[in-house]
Amino acid sequence: MIEPFFLVAALLLIFMVCGIIRIVFGPTIPDRVVGLDTINTLVVAAMIILGAAYNEVIYIDVAIVYALLSFIGTLYIAKYLEGGM
Amino acid sequence: MIEIILYILLGIGVFFNGLGSLGLLRFPDVYTRLHASTKCTTFGSIFTSFAVIVYGVYHWYGGSNSYGVLAVHAFIALVALVVTNPTGAHAIARAAHRSGVYPKKAVVDKLQERGDLND
């Protein structure tokens, strides 16, 4: 009953490696930001899955805060790239 | 029965998350990469979170209240993710176009033709 959640979290970890490859080899700066944004989404999904796997509600609260803070970080980088600051 | 529903939801979620990550590696351009990764990972994360909500609600009817709290908090996290993710993608795409990274094989670029009108 619990093992599929751990399997899904491991697969999401493999998908995060794809984003890390894009961050390392990305030709331009917005490519790297796209890789970072994808990793943020996958981290939030993995936090929700692991909160169900360990039966800990506090992990899902961390996922809520992480989703909002990563959104603010993405907006900050975008504002800097378009020359607003 | 509940295991089959959970396997289907988790399978759909992992499949679309994998497609988004693969599109991040395979597409030629920042806009097509953003197109692939944002939509696919948002859709996949909706389904993996929905599996957690179904798991929590099923055990909530089984009699344990902590699973109900788990389901409600997973739903709040899902709403936060769904609201913020397309907005962040829109900000990245607009910033990429304004910082001078144009689409590679674009036939027509109306935003570039308009010039400084949108600044």
Coordinates of C-alpha atoms in Angstrom, one line a residue:
Chain A
M1 CA 0.0 0.0 0.0
I2 CA 2.9 2.3 0.9
E3 CA 5.5 1.2 -1.6
P4 CA 4.0 2.8 -4.8
F5 CA 4.5 6.2 -3.2
F6 CA 8.2 5.6 -2.7
L7 CA 8.5 4.3 -6.3
V8 CA 6.8 7.4 -7.6
A9 CA 9.1 9.7 -5.5
A10 CA 12.2 7.8 -6.9
L11 CA 10.9 8.3 -10.5
L12 CA 10.4 12.0 -9.8
L13 CA 14.0 12.2 -8.6
I14 CA 15.1 10.8 -11.9
F15 CA 13.1 13.4 -13.7
M16 CA 14.7 16.1 -11.6
V17 CA 18.1 15.0 -13.0
C18 CA 16.8 16.0 -16.5
G19 CA 16.2 19.5 -15.2
I20 CA 19.7 19.6 -13.7
I21 CA 21.2 18.6 -17.1
R22 CA 19.2 21.5 -18.6
I23 CA 20.6 23.9 -16.0
V24 CA 24.2 22.7 -16.6
F25 CA 24.1 22.7 -20.4
G26 CA 21.6 25.4 -21.1
P27 CA 22.8 27.7 -23.8
T28 CA 21.1 30.8 -22.6
I29 CA 20.0 32.2 -19.2
P30 CA 16.2 31.7 -19.7
D31 CA 16.9 28.0 -20.5
R32 CA 18.4 27.6 -17.0
V33 CA 15.4 29.4 -15.4
V34 CA 13.0 27.0 -17.2
G35 CA 15.0 24.0 -15.8
L36 CA 14.8 25.5 -12.3
D37 CA 11.1 26.1 -12.6
T38 CA 10.5 22.4 -13.7
I39 CA 12.6 21.2 -10.7
N40 CA 10.5 23.3 -8.4
T41 CA 7.3 21.8 -9.6
L42 CA 8.7 18.3 -9.3
V43 CA 10.0 18.9 -5.8
V44 CA 6.5 20.1 -4.7
A45 CA 4.9 16.9 -6.2
A46 CA 7.5 14.7 -4.5
M47 CA 7.0 16.4 -1.1
I48 CA 3.2 15.7 -1.3
I49 CA 3.9 12.1 -2.3
L50 CA 6.4 11.6 0.5
G51 CA 4.1 13.3 3.0
A52 CA 1.5 10.6 2.2
A53 CA 4.2 7.8 2.3
Y54 CA 5.4 8.7 5.8
N55 CA 1.9 9.8 7.0
E56 CA 3.2 13.2 8.1
V57 CA 1.0 16.2 7.5
I58 CA 3.8 18.6 8.2
Y59 CA 5.7 17.6 5.0
I60 CA 2.7 18.7 3.0
D61 CA 2.7 22.1 4.8
V62 CA 6.3 22.4 3.8
A63 CA 5.2 21.7 0.2
I64 CA 2.6 24.6 0.3
V65 CA 5.2 27.1 1.6
Y66 CA 7.8 25.8 -1.0
A67 CA 5.3 26.3 -3.9
L68 CA 4.6 29.9 -3.0
L69 CA 8.3 30.8 -2.3
S70 CA 9.5 29.2 -5.5
F71 CA 6.9 31.2 -7.4
I72 CA 8.2 34.4 -5.8
G73 CA 11.8 33.4 -6.7
T74 CA 10.8 32.7 -10.3
L75 CA 9.1 36.1 -10.6
Y76 CA 12.1 37.8 -9.1
I77 CA 14.5 36.2 -11.6
A78 CA 12.1 37.1 -14.5
K79 CA 11.9 40.7 -13.3
Y80 CA 15.7 40.9 -13.2
L81 CA 16.1 39.4 -16.7
E82 CA 13.7 41.8 -18.4
G83 CA 15.6 44.8 -16.9
G84 CA 13.1 46.0 -14.4
M85 CA 15.5 46.4 -11.6
Chain B
M1 CA -10.2 -1.5 -5.6
I2 CA -8.6 1.5 -3.9
E3 CA -5.1 0.2 -4.9
I4 CA -6.2 0.0 -8.6
I5 CA -7.5 3.6 -8.6
L6 CA -4.2 4.8 -6.9
Y7 CA -2.1 2.9 -9.4
I8 CA -3.9 4.5 -12.3
L9 CA -3.7 8.0 -10.9
L10 CA 0.0 7.7 -10.0
G11 CA 0.8 6.1 -13.4
I12 CA -0.8 9.0 -15.3
G13 CA 1.0 11.5 -13.1
V14 CA 4.4 9.9 -13.5
F15 CA 3.9 9.4 -17.2
F16 CA 3.2 13.1 -17.8
N17 CA 6.0 14.3 -15.5
G18 CA 8.4 12.1 -17.5
L19 CA 7.1 13.5 -20.8
G20 CA 7.7 17.1 -19.5
S21 CA 11.2 16.3 -18.4
L22 CA 11.9 14.6 -21.7
G23 CA 10.6 17.7 -23.6
L24 CA 12.9 19.8 -21.5
L25 CA 15.9 17.9 -23.0
R26 CA 14.6 17.4 -26.6
F27 CA 13.1 20.7 -27.8
P28 CA 15.4 23.2 -29.6
D29 CA 14.2 26.5 -28.1
V30 CA 13.5 28.1 -24.7
Y31 CA 9.8 28.8 -25.6
T32 CA 9.2 25.2 -26.8
R33 CA 11.0 23.9 -23.7
L34 CA 8.8 26.1 -21.5
H35 CA 5.7 24.9 -23.4
A36 CA 6.5 21.3 -22.9
S37 CA 7.8 21.3 -19.3
T38 CA 5.3 23.7 -17.7
K39 CA 2.1 22.1 -19.0
C40 CA 3.2 18.5 -18.7
T41 CA 4.6 18.8 -15.1
T42 CA 1.6 20.8 -13.9
F43 CA -0.8 18.1 -15.3
G44 CA 1.3 15.3 -13.9
S45 CA 1.5 17.0 -10.5
I46 CA -2.3 17.4 -10.5
F47 CA -2.7 13.7 -10.9
T48 CA 0.0 12.6 -8.3
S49 CA -1.6 15.0 -5.7
F50 CA -5.0 13.7 -6.6
A51 CA -3.8 10.2 -5.8
V52 CA -2.8 11.5 -2.3
I53 CA -6.2 13.2 -1.9
V54 CA -8.0 9.9 -2.8
Y55 CA -5.7 8.0 -0.4
G56 CA -6.5 10.4 2.5
V57 CA -10.2 10.5 1.9
Y58 CA -10.5 6.8 1.7
H59 CA -8.7 6.3 5.0
W60 CA -10.7 9.2 6.5
Y61 CA -13.9 7.2 5.9
G62 CA -12.0 4.3 7.5
G63 CA -12.1 6.2 10.8
S64 CA -8.8 8.1 11.2
N65 CA -9.0 11.9 11.4
S66 CA -5.3 12.5 10.6
Y67 CA -5.8 11.2 7.1
G68 CA -8.5 13.8 6.5
V69 CA -6.1 16.6 7.5
L70 CA -3.6 15.1 5.0
A71 CA -6.2 15.2 2.2
V72 CA -7.2 18.8 2.9
H73 CA -3.6 20.0 3.1
A74 CA -2.7 18.1 -0.1
F75 CA -5.6 19.9 -1.8
I76 CA -4.4 23.3 -0.6
A77 CA -0.9 22.5 -1.9
L78 CA -2.4 21.4 -5.2
V79 CA -4.3 24.7 -5.5
A80 CA -1.2 26.7 -4.8
L81 CA 0.7 24.8 -7.4
V82 CA -2.0 25.2 -10.1
V83 CA -2.5 28.9 -9.5
T84 CA 1.2 29.9 -9.4
N85 CA 2.8 27.6 -12.1
P86 CA 1.3 29.2 -15.3
T87 CA 1.9 32.7 -13.9
G88 CA 5.6 31.9 -13.4
A89 CA 5.9 30.4 -16.9
H90 CA 4.3 33.5 -18.4
A91 CA 6.8 35.7 -16.5
I92 CA 9.7 33.6 -17.7
A93 CA 8.6 33.7 -21.4
R94 CA 8.0 37.5 -21.3
A95 CA 11.4 38.1 -19.7
A96 CA 13.1 35.9 -22.2
H97 CA 11.6 37.8 -25.1
R98 CA 12.4 41.2 -23.7
S99 CA 16.0 40.2 -22.8
G100 CA 16.7 39.4 -26.5
V101 CA 16.3 35.6 -26.7
Y102 CA 14.1 35.1 -29.8
P103 CA 12.5 31.9 -31.1
K104 CA 14.9 30.1 -33.4
K105 CA 12.8 28.7 -36.3
A106 CA 9.9 31.2 -35.9
V107 CA 8.0 31.9 -39.2
V108 CA 6.5 35.1 -37.8
D109 CA 7.1 37.0 -34.6
K110 CA 4.4 39.6 -34.1
L111 CA 5.7 40.7 -30.7
Q112 CA 9.1 41.5 -32.2
E113 CA 7.5 43.4 -35.1
R114 CA 5.6 45.6 -32.6
G115 CA 9.0 46.8 -31.3
D116 CA 9.1 48.9 -28.2
L117 CA 5.3 49.4 -28.2
N118 CA 4.9 47.0 -25.3
D119 CA 7.6 48.4 -23.0

